Short mmCIF file of C-alpha atoms in Angstrom, two decimals:
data_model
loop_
_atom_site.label_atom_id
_atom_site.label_comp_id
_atom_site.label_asym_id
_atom_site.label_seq_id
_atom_site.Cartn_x
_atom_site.Cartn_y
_atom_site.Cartn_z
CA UNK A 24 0.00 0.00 0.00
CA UNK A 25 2.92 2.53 0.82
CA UNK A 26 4.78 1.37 -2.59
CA UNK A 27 1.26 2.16 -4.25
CA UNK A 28 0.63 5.38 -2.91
CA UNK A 29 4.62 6.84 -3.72
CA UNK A 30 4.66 5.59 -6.75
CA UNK A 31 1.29 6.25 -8.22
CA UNK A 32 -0.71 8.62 -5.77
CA UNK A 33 2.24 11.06 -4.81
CA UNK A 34 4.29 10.42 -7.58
CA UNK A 35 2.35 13.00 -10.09
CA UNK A 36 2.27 15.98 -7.34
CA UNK A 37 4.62 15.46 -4.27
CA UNK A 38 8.24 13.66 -5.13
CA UNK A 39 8.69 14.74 -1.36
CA UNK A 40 5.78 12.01 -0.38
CA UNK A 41 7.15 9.53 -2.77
CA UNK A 42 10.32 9.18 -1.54
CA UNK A 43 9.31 8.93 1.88
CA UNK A 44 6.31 6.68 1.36
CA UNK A 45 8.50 4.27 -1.10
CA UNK A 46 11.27 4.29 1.79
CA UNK A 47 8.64 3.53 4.62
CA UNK A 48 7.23 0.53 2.33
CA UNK A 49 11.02 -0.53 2.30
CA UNK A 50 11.72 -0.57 5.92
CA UNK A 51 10.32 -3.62 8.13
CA UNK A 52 10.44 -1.50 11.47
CA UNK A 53 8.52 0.97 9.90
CA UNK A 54 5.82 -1.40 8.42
CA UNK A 55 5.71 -2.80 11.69
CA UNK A 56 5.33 0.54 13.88
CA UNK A 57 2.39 1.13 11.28
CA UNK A 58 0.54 -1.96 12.17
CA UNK A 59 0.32 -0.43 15.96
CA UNK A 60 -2.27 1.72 14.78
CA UNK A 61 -5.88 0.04 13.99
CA UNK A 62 -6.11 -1.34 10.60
CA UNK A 63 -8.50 1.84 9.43
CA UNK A 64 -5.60 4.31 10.76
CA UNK A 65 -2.56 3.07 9.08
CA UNK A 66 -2.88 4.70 5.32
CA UNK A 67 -0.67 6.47 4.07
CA UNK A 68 -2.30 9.42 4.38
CA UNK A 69 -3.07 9.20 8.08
CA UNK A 70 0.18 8.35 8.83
CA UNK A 71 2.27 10.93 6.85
CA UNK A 72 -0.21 13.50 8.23
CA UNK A 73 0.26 12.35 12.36
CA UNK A 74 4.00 12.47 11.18
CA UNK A 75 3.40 16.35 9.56
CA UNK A 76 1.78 17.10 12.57
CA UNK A 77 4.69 16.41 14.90
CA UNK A 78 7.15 18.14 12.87
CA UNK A 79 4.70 21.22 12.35
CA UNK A 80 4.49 20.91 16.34
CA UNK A 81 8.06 21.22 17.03
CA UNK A 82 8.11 17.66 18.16
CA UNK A 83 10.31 16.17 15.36
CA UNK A 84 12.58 18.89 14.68
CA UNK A 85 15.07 16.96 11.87
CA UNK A 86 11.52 16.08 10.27
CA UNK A 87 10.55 19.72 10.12
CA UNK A 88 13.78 20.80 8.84
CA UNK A 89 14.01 18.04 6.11
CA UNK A 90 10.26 18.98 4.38
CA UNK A 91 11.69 22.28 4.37
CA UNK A 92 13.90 21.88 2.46
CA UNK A 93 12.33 19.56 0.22
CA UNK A 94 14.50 16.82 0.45
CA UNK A 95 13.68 13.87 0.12
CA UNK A 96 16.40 11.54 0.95
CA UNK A 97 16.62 13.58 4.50
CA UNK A 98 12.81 13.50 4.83
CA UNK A 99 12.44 9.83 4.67
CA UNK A 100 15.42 9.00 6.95
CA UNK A 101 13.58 11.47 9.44
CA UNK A 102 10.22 9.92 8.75
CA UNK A 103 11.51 6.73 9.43
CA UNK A 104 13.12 7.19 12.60
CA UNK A 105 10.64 9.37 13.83
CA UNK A 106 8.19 6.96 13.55
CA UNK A 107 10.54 4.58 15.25
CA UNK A 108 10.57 6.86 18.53
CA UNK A 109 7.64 8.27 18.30
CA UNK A 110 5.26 5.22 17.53
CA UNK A 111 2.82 6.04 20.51
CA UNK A 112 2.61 9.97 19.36
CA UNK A 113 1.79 8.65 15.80
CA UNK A 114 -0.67 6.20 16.65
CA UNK A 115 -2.26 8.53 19.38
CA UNK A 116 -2.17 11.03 16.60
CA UNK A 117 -4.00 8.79 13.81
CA UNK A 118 -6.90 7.63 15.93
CA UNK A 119 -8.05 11.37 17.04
CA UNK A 120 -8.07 12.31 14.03
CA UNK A 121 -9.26 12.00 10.34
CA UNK A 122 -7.88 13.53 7.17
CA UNK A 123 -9.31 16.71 6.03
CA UNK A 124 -9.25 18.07 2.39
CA UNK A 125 -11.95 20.39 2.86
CA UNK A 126 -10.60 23.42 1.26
CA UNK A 127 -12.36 26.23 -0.41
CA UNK A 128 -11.94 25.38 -3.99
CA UNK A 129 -15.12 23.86 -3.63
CA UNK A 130 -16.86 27.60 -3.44
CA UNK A 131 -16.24 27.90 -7.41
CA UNK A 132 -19.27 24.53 -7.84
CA UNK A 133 -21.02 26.62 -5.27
CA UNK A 134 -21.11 30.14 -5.50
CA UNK A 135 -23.14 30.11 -8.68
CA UNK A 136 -25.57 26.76 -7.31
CA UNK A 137 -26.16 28.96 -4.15
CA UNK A 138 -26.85 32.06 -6.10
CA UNK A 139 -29.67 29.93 -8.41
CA UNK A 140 -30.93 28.85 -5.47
CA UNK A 141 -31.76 32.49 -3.90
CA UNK A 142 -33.01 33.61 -7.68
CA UNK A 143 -34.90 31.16 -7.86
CA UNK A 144 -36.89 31.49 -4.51
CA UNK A 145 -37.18 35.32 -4.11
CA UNK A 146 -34.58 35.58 -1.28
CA UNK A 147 -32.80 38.67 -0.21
CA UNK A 148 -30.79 36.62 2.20
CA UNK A 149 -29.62 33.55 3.33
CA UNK A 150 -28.61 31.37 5.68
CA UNK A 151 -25.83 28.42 4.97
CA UNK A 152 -25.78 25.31 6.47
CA UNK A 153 -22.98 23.21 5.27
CA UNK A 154 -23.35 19.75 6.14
CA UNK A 155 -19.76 17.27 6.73
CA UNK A 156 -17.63 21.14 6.96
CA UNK A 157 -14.91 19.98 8.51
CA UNK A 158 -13.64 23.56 9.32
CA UNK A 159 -16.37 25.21 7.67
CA UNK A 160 -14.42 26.81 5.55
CA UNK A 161 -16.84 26.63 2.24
CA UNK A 162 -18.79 28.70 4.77
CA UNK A 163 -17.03 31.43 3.42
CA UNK A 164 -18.11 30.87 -0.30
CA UNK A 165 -19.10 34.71 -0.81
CA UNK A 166 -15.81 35.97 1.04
CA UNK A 167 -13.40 34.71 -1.55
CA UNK A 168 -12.74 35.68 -5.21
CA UNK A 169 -13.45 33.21 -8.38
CA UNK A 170 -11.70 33.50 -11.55
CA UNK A 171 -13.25 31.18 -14.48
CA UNK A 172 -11.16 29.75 -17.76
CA UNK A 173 -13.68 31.67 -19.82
CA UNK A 174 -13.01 34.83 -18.03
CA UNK A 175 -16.00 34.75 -15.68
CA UNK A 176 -15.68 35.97 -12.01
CA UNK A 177 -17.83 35.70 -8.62
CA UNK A 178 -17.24 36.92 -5.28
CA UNK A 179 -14.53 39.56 -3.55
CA UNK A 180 -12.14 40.21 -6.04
CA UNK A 181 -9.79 41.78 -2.93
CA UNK A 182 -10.53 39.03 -1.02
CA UNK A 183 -6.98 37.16 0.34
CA UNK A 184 -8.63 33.95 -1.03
CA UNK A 185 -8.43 33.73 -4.55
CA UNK A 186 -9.58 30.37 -6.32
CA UNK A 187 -9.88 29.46 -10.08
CA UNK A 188 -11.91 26.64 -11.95
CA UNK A 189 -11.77 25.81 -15.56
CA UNK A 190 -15.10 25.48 -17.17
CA UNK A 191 -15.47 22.19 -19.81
CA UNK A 192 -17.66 23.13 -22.75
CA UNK A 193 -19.68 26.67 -23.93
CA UNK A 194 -21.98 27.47 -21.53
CA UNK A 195 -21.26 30.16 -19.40
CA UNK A 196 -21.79 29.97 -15.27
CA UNK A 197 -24.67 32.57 -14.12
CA UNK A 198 -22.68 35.12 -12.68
CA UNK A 199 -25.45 36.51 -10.55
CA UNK A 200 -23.63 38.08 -7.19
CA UNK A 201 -24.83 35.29 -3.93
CA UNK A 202 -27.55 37.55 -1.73
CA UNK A 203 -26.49 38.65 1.59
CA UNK A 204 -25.24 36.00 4.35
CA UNK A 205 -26.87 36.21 7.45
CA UNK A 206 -25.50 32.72 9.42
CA UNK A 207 -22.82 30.69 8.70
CA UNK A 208 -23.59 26.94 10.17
CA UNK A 209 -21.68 24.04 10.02
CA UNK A 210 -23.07 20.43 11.04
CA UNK A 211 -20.05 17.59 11.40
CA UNK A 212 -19.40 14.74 13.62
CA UNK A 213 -16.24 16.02 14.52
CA UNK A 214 -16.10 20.06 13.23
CA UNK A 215 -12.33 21.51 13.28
CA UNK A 216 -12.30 25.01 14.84
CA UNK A 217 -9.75 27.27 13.06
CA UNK A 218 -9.50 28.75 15.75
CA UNK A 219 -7.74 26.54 18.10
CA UNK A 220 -4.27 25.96 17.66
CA UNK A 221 -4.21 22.04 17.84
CA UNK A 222 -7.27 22.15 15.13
CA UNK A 223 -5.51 24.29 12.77
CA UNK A 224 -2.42 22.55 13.01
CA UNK A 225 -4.26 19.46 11.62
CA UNK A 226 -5.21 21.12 8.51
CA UNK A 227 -1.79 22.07 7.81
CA UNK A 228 -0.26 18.68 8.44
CA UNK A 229 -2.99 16.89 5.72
CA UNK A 230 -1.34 18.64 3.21
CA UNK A 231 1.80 17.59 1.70
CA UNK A 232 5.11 19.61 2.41
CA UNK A 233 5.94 20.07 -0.84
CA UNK A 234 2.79 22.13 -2.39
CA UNK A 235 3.54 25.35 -1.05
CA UNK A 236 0.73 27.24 -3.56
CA UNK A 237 -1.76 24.74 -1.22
CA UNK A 238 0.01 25.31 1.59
CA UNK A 239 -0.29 29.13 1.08
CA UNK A 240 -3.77 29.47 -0.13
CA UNK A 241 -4.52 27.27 3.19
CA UNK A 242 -3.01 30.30 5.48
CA UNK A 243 -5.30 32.16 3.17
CA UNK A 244 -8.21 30.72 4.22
CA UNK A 245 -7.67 30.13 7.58
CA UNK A 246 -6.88 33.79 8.16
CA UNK A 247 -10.27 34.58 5.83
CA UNK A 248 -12.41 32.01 8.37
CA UNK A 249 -10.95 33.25 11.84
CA UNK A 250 -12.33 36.81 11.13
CA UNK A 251 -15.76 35.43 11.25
CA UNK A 252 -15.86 31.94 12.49
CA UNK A 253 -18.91 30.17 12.08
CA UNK A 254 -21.12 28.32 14.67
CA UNK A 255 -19.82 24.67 14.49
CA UNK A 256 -22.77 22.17 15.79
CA UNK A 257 -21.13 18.38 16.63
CA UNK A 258 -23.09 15.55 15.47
CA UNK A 259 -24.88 13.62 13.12
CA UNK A 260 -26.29 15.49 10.27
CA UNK A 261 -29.95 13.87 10.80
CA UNK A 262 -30.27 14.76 14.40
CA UNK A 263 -28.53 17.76 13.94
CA UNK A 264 -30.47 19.21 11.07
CA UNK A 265 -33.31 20.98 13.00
CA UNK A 266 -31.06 22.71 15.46
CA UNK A 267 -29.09 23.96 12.36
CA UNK A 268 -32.38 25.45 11.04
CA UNK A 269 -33.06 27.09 13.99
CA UNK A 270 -30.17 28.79 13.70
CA UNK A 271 -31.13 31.07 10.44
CA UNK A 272 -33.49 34.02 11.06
CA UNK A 273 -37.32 33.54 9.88
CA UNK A 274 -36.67 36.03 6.59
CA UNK A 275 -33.56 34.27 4.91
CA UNK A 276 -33.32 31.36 2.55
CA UNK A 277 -31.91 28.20 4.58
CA UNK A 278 -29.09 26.60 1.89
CA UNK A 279 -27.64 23.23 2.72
CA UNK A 280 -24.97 22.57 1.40
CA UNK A 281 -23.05 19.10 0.91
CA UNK A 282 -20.14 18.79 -1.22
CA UNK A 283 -19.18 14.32 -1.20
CA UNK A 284 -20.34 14.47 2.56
CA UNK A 285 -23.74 12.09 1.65
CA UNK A 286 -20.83 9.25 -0.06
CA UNK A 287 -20.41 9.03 4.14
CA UNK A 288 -24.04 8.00 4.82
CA UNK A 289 -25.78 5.01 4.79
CA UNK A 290 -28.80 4.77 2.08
CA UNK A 291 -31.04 5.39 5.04
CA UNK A 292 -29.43 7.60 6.18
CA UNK A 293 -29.62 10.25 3.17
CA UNK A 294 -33.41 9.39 2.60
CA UNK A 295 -33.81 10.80 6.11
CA UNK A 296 -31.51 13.42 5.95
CA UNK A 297 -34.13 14.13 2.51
CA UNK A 298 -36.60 13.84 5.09
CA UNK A 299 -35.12 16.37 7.62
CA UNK A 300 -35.10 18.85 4.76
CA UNK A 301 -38.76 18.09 3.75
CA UNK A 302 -40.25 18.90 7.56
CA UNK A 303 -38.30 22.20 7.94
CA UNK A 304 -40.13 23.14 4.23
CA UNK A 305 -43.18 22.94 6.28
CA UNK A 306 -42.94 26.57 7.68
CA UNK A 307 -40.30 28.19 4.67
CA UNK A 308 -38.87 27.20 1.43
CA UNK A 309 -35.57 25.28 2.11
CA UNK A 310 -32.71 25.09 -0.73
CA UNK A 311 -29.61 22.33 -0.49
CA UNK A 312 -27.06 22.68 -3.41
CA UNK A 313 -25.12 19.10 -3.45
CA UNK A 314 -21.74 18.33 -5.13
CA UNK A 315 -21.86 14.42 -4.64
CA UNK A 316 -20.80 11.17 -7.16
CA UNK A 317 -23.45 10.03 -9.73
CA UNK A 318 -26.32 8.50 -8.18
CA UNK A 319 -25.10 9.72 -4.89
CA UNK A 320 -27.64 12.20 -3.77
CA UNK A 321 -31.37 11.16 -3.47
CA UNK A 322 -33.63 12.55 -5.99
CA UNK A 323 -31.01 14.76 -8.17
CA UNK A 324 -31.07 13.24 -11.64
CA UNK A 325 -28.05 11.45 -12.53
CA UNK A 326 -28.72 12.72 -16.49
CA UNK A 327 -27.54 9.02 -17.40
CA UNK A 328 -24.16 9.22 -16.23
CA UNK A 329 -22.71 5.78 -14.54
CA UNK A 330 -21.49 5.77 -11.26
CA UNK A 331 -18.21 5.80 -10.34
CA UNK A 332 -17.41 7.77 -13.76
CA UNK A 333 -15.00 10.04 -12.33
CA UNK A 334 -17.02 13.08 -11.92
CA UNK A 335 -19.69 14.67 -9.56
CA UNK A 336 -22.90 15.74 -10.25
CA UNK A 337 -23.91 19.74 -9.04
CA UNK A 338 -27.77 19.20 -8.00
CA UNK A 339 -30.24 22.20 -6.89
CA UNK A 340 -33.20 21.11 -5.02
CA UNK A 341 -36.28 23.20 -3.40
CA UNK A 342 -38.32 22.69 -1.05
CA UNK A 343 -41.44 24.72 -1.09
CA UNK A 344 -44.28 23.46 0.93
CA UNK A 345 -45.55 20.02 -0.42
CA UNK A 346 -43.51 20.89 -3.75
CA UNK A 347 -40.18 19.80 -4.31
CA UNK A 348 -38.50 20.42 -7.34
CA UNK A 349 -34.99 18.94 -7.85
CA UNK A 350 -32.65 19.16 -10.89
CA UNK A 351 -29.34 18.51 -12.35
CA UNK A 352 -27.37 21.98 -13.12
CA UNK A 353 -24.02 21.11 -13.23
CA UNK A 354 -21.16 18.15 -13.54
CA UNK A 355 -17.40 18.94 -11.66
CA UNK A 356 -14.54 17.03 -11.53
CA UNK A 357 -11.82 17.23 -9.28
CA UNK A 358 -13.53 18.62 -6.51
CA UNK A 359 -14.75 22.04 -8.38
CA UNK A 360 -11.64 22.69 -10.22
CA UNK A 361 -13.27 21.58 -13.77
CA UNK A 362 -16.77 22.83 -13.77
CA UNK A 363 -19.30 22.31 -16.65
CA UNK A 364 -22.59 24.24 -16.42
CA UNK A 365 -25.95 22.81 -17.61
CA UNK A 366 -28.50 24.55 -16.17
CA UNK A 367 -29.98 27.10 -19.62
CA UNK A 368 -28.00 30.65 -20.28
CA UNK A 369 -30.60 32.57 -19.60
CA UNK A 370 -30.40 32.47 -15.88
CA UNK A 371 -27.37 34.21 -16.36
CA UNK A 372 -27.26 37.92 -15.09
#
């Protein structure tokens, strides 16, 4: 599995990773001071991240200095022997936490999905609720700039956060500005508050050394979210879901938001999350914009597409009473950085 991930998962984006996962697939300590940690906690990216974490910590100061300096031959005679002495941290490390990649690139898929949504209902406001947010950081969708292939933009073009997308095909995204944001709510079993040290930390150490433009656009965001961090509720998304409406005043659109958080749930589970969203429609309309694999999200047409095809689908549902009207607009790839539009032209402006 190490050999695997160097040489084909890290290999196209992170030499640094590659050398040191091929050299921890070589040594037999290592493998062995990996197989301390439960059998769901010993990938490779687990592991390299409780290892990034220690070195980002000050803990494993040869570590530190060797992803620094991008080398690789240093880094994975650190990794290794910091995992040697170290095995407890590590394995402490790995089961407390879980690898987050929840960064704000996802805000180009739905900036324009959340914007829809408001035109669509009449709203002068509204409320996000972003379900699986990890940090919450796609809370911030309307706080960071967009740049487009075809030369479309959305957002704050001063914002610190600036993201970019490629669009596949000729239609153009809707580049009608998102309505004002009146709460910011994130629902997770275990949320990451960028504002406590520890938290923040983690974020840092599940990226890889070597991509400083990630690593920099990270700061970015975490900077962008700390200004105005948003109410973080703990649990799951079902039995948190009514608390989270509560949370958005009577006169603003409520917009859930799940971006491959639903992949997570049980079948069950996302008909009654469905459900969830159905009751609170009882007293307001209720929107939920979902980035999620083909066949993934519960009532959003899958346009004929196969699963597991390699791309997501960008649904836009409303609830509206007893109505419920639930479409296709969209397909992404790579998490929002290839976007094709389908939703018609005309509800551009």
């Amino acid at each position: 599995m190490y050999r695997h991930f160097g040489e084909v998962d890290a290999a196209k984006t992170s030499p640094l990773y590659e050398r040191v996962a091929v050299a921890l697939s070589e040594s037999d300590e290592a493998l062995r001071a990996i197989e301390a940690a439960p059998a769901r906690k010993r990938h490779p990216t687990v592991i390299l991240a409780a290892l990034h974490d220690l070195a980002l910590a000050g803990r494993a100061p040869a570590l530190a200095a060797a992803y620094a300096a991008a080398d690789g031959d240093a880094a994975a005679g650190a990794a290794i022997d910091t995992l040697l002495r170290m095995t407890d941290s590590v394995v402490a490390i790995a089961v407390r936490r879980k690898t987050r990649t929840n960064e704000t690139g996802r805000c180009a898929v739905l900036y324009p999905a959340i914007a829809e949504a408001a035109r669509r209902v009449g709203a002068n406001a509204v409320g996000l609720i972003d379900v699986g947010c990890s940090a919450g950081l796609n809370l911030n969708v309307d706080r960071v700039g967009i740049t487009y292939s075809n030369g479309q933009s959305l957002g704050d073009p001063s914002s610190p956060v600036q993201l970019s997308s490629s669009i596949v095909g000729d239609r153009p995204i809707p580049t009608r500005a998102m309505p004002e944001v009146v709460a910011r709510v994130g629902v997770d079993l275990d949320p990451v508050d960028v504002t406590d040290a520890d938290d923040a930390r983690w974020l840092r150490a599940c990226l890889w050394p070597d991509q400083p433009e990630r690593v920099a656009r990270l700061e970015a965001e975490l900077a962008l979210a700390a200004t105005a961090p948003p109410l973080l509720l703990q649990g799951d998304a079902v039995e948190v879901l009514p608390d989270a409406f509560a949370r958005v005043p009577a006169d603003a659109l409520p917009v859930v938001t799940t971006t491959w958080a639903l992949s997570q749930f049980p079948l069950e589970s996302r008909l009654r999350f469905l459900h969830r969203l159905d009751e609170a429609a009882a007293g307001r309309a209720v929107a939920w914009v979902s980035a999620e694999g083909v066949g993934v999200a519960p009532t959003i047409p899958t346009l004929g597409d196969r699963r597991a095809s390699g791309h997501s689908i960008i649904g836009l549902a409303v609830f509206d009473g007893s109505a419920l009207r639930a479409e296709a607009i969209g397909r992404c790839w790579s998490q929002g950085r290839l976007l094709a539009w389908l939703a018609p032209s005309v509800l551009s402006g």
